């Protein structure tokens, strides 16, 4: 039969768009508070667009990590990809889709990074080990680097920027990689309890560590030394990312800088926990979060 949106009583998403974007904003406010605060400084059009992209990414991630993830099959991800293609062609299935569908009609957003993110979810269904950093990098690109590529067209590049478009995209990509590496380092214990190790196995071996050591979860000198190297690498990606932020449109710098600094502080928190990311979860407390926000704001203002 005809697809359901082709029926006479097709929903007029146009009427519901305001509401759809509002709901996206609520989801963003609930799950990414700092980032949400940052988006308040963007133009309304851009702010709404970024919320819509955020919600789609979150929903995609929930497929593999959420409450029903044990039932997710490759087929379900294929259906999600088909749904993505439909919304890019202006045929949303629900309210959140409608917001993203509207966004991609207004901004030069490319479908490829969205498809790549779904590819990252496919990886998570069958892959629980990464032999080298190259393999891990690709995974980080799929699940997080893609977000940078999705959002740069919305954030906009500063009109007076001398940087090449490519270099701004590379910085956005670096931020996604840095954030994902930070997630991985923060969640070593949690992931290992789910049978997953997102650390490069060859580098573990070079450090004289085995998978067993990770499942055992003892902080040793070997582990500390290994972690120092991993944290250093994540910081280098953050540095790379920060260089690009100055080239974003001035109103868009703030949410990006705020999330960059907060994430970077998670690495400090791992160090403060003496590299025990097996049983302690490194987090940045509220006061510290709020303190770093004015700093980020001031820097974003200076950069403009």
GROMACS .gro file of C-alpha atoms in nm, residues 20-268:
model
  249
   20UNK     CA    1   0.847   1.988   1.785
   21UNK     CA    2   1.146   2.217   1.828
   22UNK     CA    3   1.033   2.306   2.178
   23UNK     CA    4   1.029   1.937   2.270
   24UNK     CA    5   1.378   1.892   2.122
   25UNK     CA    6   1.494   2.179   2.342
   26UNK     CA    7   1.346   2.009   2.648
   27UNK     CA    8   1.529   1.684   2.572
   28UNK     CA    9   1.853   1.874   2.526
   29UNK     CA   10   1.798   2.067   2.852
   30UNK     CA   11   1.738   1.743   3.038
   31UNK     CA   12   2.030   1.539   2.907
   32UNK     CA   13   2.294   1.796   2.811
   33UNK     CA   14   2.241   2.086   3.049
   34UNK     CA   15   2.568   2.267   2.989
   35UNK     CA   16   2.544   2.240   2.615
   36UNK     CA   17   2.182   2.357   2.637
   37UNK     CA   18   2.285   2.664   2.837
   38UNK     CA   19   2.540   2.739   2.571
   39UNK     CA   20   2.284   2.715   2.292
   40UNK     CA   21   2.085   2.995   2.455
   41UNK     CA   22   2.337   3.240   2.311
   42UNK     CA   23   2.289   3.123   1.953
   43UNK     CA   24   2.041   3.272   1.709
   44UNK     CA   25   1.695   3.111   1.753
   45UNK     CA   26   1.713   2.940   1.412
   46UNK     CA   27   2.051   2.783   1.483
   47UNK     CA   28   1.963   2.693   1.838
   48UNK     CA   29   1.656   2.498   1.728
   49UNK     CA   30   1.850   2.325   1.453
   50UNK     CA   31   2.123   2.212   1.693
   51UNK     CA   32   1.859   2.077   1.935
   52UNK     CA   33   1.699   1.877   1.654
   53UNK     CA   34   2.035   1.724   1.558
   54UNK     CA   35   2.115   1.654   1.925
   55UNK     CA   36   1.785   1.469   1.973
   56UNK     CA   37   1.837   1.255   1.664
   57UNK     CA   38   2.186   1.159   1.785
   58UNK     CA   39   2.053   1.078   2.128
   59UNK     CA   40   1.776   0.861   1.990
   60UNK     CA   41   2.025   0.681   1.768
   61UNK     CA   42   2.255   0.618   2.063
   62UNK     CA   43   1.962   0.496   2.275
   63UNK     CA   44   1.891   0.224   2.019
   64UNK     CA   45   2.217   0.055   2.116
   65UNK     CA   46   2.264   0.180   2.472
   66UNK     CA   47   1.912   0.240   2.595
   67UNK     CA   48   1.665   0.030   2.795
   68UNK     CA   49   1.559  -0.177   2.493
   69UNK     CA   50   1.905  -0.218   2.345
   70UNK     CA   51   1.909  -0.595   2.403
   71UNK     CA   52   1.635  -0.629   2.140
   72UNK     CA   53   1.805  -0.419   1.877
   73UNK     CA   54   1.899  -0.607   1.562
   74UNK     CA   55   2.088  -0.502   1.249
   75UNK     CA   56   1.746  -0.495   1.081
   76UNK     CA   57   1.618  -0.238   1.329
   77UNK     CA   58   1.918  -0.019   1.243
   78UNK     CA   59   1.843  -0.063   0.872
   79UNK     CA   60   1.489   0.059   0.940
   80UNK     CA   61   1.626   0.357   1.134
   81UNK     CA   62   1.848   0.442   0.836
   82UNK     CA   63   1.552   0.420   0.596
   83UNK     CA   64   1.364   0.652   0.829
   84UNK     CA   65   1.658   0.893   0.821
   85UNK     CA   66   1.652   0.895   0.441
   86UNK     CA   67   1.278   0.963   0.447
   87UNK     CA   68   1.309   1.259   0.681
   88UNK     CA   69   1.589   1.402   0.466
   89UNK     CA   70   1.340   1.382   0.177
   90UNK     CA   71   1.076   1.565   0.377
   91UNK     CA   72   0.879   1.264   0.502
   92UNK     CA   73   0.915   1.262   0.881
   93UNK     CA   74   0.759   0.982   1.087
   94UNK     CA   75   0.712   1.177   1.409
   95UNK     CA   76   0.758   1.511   1.575
   96UNK     CA   77   1.131   1.484   1.645
   97UNK     CA   78   1.188   1.368   1.287
   98UNK     CA   79   0.986   1.668   1.167
   99UNK     CA   80   1.216   1.909   1.348
  100UNK     CA   81   1.525   1.753   1.190
  101UNK     CA   82   1.355   1.736   0.852
  102UNK     CA   83   1.289   2.110   0.874
  103UNK     CA   84   1.647   2.173   0.988
  104UNK     CA   85   1.806   1.990   0.696
  105UNK     CA   86   1.585   2.182   0.455
  106UNK     CA   87   1.715   2.513   0.595
  107UNK     CA   88   2.084   2.441   0.649
  108UNK     CA   89   2.335   2.272   0.415
  109UNK     CA   90   2.353   1.959   0.632
  110UNK     CA   91   2.479   1.643   0.464
  111UNK     CA   92   2.321   1.302   0.528
  112UNK     CA   93   2.653   1.113   0.530
  113UNK     CA   94   2.762   1.180   0.891
  114UNK     CA   95   2.414   1.068   1.008
  115UNK     CA   96   2.452   0.743   0.815
  116UNK     CA   97   2.802   0.704   0.955
  117UNK     CA   98   2.670   0.736   1.309
  118UNK     CA   99   2.426   0.452   1.242
  119UNK     CA  100   2.727   0.255   1.113
  120UNK     CA  101   2.893   0.312   1.451
  121UNK     CA  102   2.586   0.164   1.622
  122UNK     CA  103   2.612  -0.139   1.392
  123UNK     CA  104   2.971  -0.183   1.509
  124UNK     CA  105   2.855  -0.183   1.870
  125UNK     CA  106   2.624  -0.476   1.799
  126UNK     CA  107   2.906  -0.715   1.719
  127UNK     CA  108   3.240  -0.559   1.807
  128UNK     CA  109   3.364  -0.539   2.165
  129UNK     CA  110   3.741  -0.514   2.110
  130UNK     CA  111   3.968  -0.278   1.918
  131UNK     CA  112   4.308  -0.403   1.812
  132UNK     CA  113   4.473  -0.068   1.752
  133UNK     CA  114   4.415   0.302   1.783
  134UNK     CA  115   4.338   0.320   1.411
  135UNK     CA  116   4.044   0.088   1.464
  136UNK     CA  117   3.934   0.280   1.770
  137UNK     CA  118   3.967   0.612   1.588
  138UNK     CA  119   3.728   0.493   1.320
  139UNK     CA  120   3.476   0.391   1.586
  140UNK     CA  121   3.514   0.731   1.757
  141UNK     CA  122   3.460   0.901   1.423
  142UNK     CA  123   3.140   0.705   1.361
  143UNK     CA  124   2.980   0.763   1.699
  144UNK     CA  125   3.109   1.112   1.785
  145UNK     CA  126   3.326   1.275   1.519
  146UNK     CA  127   3.016   1.271   1.299
  147UNK     CA  128   2.843   1.514   1.536
  148UNK     CA  129   3.098   1.782   1.451
  149UNK     CA  130   3.035   1.733   1.080
  150UNK     CA  131   2.657   1.749   1.134
  151UNK     CA  132   2.668   2.071   1.331
  152UNK     CA  133   2.929   2.291   1.160
  153UNK     CA  134   2.685   2.385   0.877
  154UNK     CA  135   2.440   2.498   1.146
  155UNK     CA  136   2.690   2.675   1.371
  156UNK     CA  137   2.834   2.861   1.076
  157UNK     CA  138   3.189   2.973   1.008
  158UNK     CA  139   3.282   3.329   1.108
  159UNK     CA  140   3.252   3.560   0.805
  160UNK     CA  141   3.594   3.710   0.877
  161UNK     CA  142   3.766   3.376   0.933
  162UNK     CA  143   4.084   3.321   0.732
  163UNK     CA  144   4.075   2.948   0.803
  164UNK     CA  145   3.984   2.703   0.530
  165UNK     CA  146   3.647   2.533   0.562
  166UNK     CA  147   3.833   2.204   0.574
  167UNK     CA  148   4.035   2.308   0.880
  168UNK     CA  149   3.719   2.410   1.066
  169UNK     CA  150   3.562   2.072   0.988
  170UNK     CA  151   3.882   1.898   1.101
  171UNK     CA  152   3.865   2.081   1.434
  172UNK     CA  153   3.499   1.983   1.476
  173UNK     CA  154   3.596   1.625   1.402
  174UNK     CA  155   3.879   1.644   1.658
  175UNK     CA  156   3.634   1.761   1.923
  176UNK     CA  157   3.408   1.462   1.861
  177UNK     CA  158   3.707   1.226   1.883
  178UNK     CA  159   3.832   1.395   2.203
  179UNK     CA  160   3.488   1.370   2.366
  180UNK     CA  161   3.452   1.003   2.276
  181UNK     CA  162   3.803   0.914   2.395
  182UNK     CA  163   3.716   1.091   2.721
  183UNK     CA  164   3.392   0.889   2.752
  184UNK     CA  165   3.591   0.573   2.693
  185UNK     CA  166   3.852   0.657   2.957
  186UNK     CA  167   3.585   0.757   3.207
  187UNK     CA  168   3.381   0.440   3.151
  188UNK     CA  169   3.650   0.170   3.149
  189UNK     CA  170   3.502  -0.009   3.452
  190UNK     CA  171   3.144   0.026   3.339
  191UNK     CA  172   3.221  -0.101   2.989
  192UNK     CA  173   3.424  -0.395   3.117
  193UNK     CA  174   3.128  -0.507   3.327
  194UNK     CA  175   2.937  -0.527   2.999
  195UNK     CA  176   3.219  -0.730   2.845
  196UNK     CA  177   3.349  -0.440   2.637
  197UNK     CA  178   3.699  -0.297   2.612
  198UNK     CA  179   3.735   0.021   2.407
  199UNK     CA  180   4.109   0.054   2.459
  200UNK     CA  181   4.365  -0.027   2.185
  201UNK     CA  182   4.472  -0.384   2.264
  202UNK     CA  183   4.816  -0.341   2.109
  203UNK     CA  184   4.889  -0.045   2.337
  204UNK     CA  185   4.763  -0.238   2.640
  205UNK     CA  186   5.002  -0.519   2.550
  206UNK     CA  187   5.292  -0.274   2.508
  207UNK     CA  188   5.217  -0.146   2.858
  208UNK     CA  189   5.236  -0.504   2.987
  209UNK     CA  190   4.861  -0.522   3.050
  210UNK     CA  191   4.605  -0.781   2.945
  211UNK     CA  192   4.226  -0.791   2.911
  212UNK     CA  193   4.227  -0.983   3.239
  213UNK     CA  194   4.384  -0.684   3.414
  214UNK     CA  195   4.096  -0.469   3.300
  215UNK     CA  196   3.833  -0.715   3.418
  216UNK     CA  197   4.017  -0.741   3.749
  217UNK     CA  198   4.019  -0.364   3.774
  218UNK     CA  199   4.324  -0.306   3.994
  219UNK     CA  200   4.505   0.027   3.970
  220UNK     CA  201   4.875  -0.054   3.934
  221UNK     CA  202   5.177   0.148   3.823
  222UNK     CA  203   5.151  -0.012   3.481
  223UNK     CA  204   4.790   0.099   3.460
  224UNK     CA  205   4.871   0.454   3.570
  225UNK     CA  206   5.144   0.480   3.311
  226UNK     CA  207   4.914   0.345   3.040
  227UNK     CA  208   4.636   0.586   3.140
  228UNK     CA  209   4.871   0.884   3.135
  229UNK     CA  210   4.946   0.814   2.770
  230UNK     CA  211   4.577   0.774   2.683
  231UNK     CA  212   4.483   1.097   2.861
  232UNK     CA  213   4.764   1.285   2.688
  233UNK     CA  214   4.633   1.174   2.350
  234UNK     CA  215   4.278   1.283   2.433
  235UNK     CA  216   4.413   1.624   2.541
  236UNK     CA  217   4.596   1.665   2.212
  237UNK     CA  218   4.265   1.616   2.029
  238UNK     CA  219   4.105   1.879   2.255
  239UNK     CA  220   4.388   2.122   2.174
  240UNK     CA  221   4.337   2.059   1.805
  241UNK     CA  222   3.963   2.121   1.845
  242UNK     CA  223   4.007   2.441   2.042
  243UNK     CA  224   4.209   2.595   1.761
  244UNK     CA  225   3.908   2.561   1.533
  245UNK     CA  226   3.648   2.705   1.769
  246UNK     CA  227   3.772   3.060   1.710
  247UNK     CA  228   3.671   3.024   1.345
  248UNK     CA  229   3.309   2.941   1.419
  249UNK     CA  230   3.051   3.214   1.397
  250UNK     CA  231   3.089   3.416   1.719
  251UNK     CA  232   2.741   3.331   1.852
  252UNK     CA  233   2.809   2.960   1.811
  253UNK     CA  234   3.145   2.943   1.986
  254UNK     CA  235   3.009   2.941   2.334
  255UNK     CA  236   2.822   2.606   2.349
  256UNK     CA  237   3.114   2.438   2.177
  257UNK     CA  238   3.375   2.588   2.412
  258UNK     CA  239   3.165   2.517   2.718
  259UNK     CA  240   3.127   2.151   2.632
  260UNK     CA  241   3.494   2.127   2.531
  261UNK     CA  242   3.612   2.255   2.868
  262UNK     CA  243   3.374   2.047   3.071
  263UNK     CA  244   3.476   1.735   2.889
  264UNK     CA  245   3.840   1.818   2.926
  265UNK     CA  246   3.787   1.847   3.302
  266UNK     CA  247   3.672   1.486   3.313
  267UNK     CA  248   4.030   1.392   3.223
  268UNK     CA  249   4.153   1.599   3.521
   0.00000   0.00000   0.00000
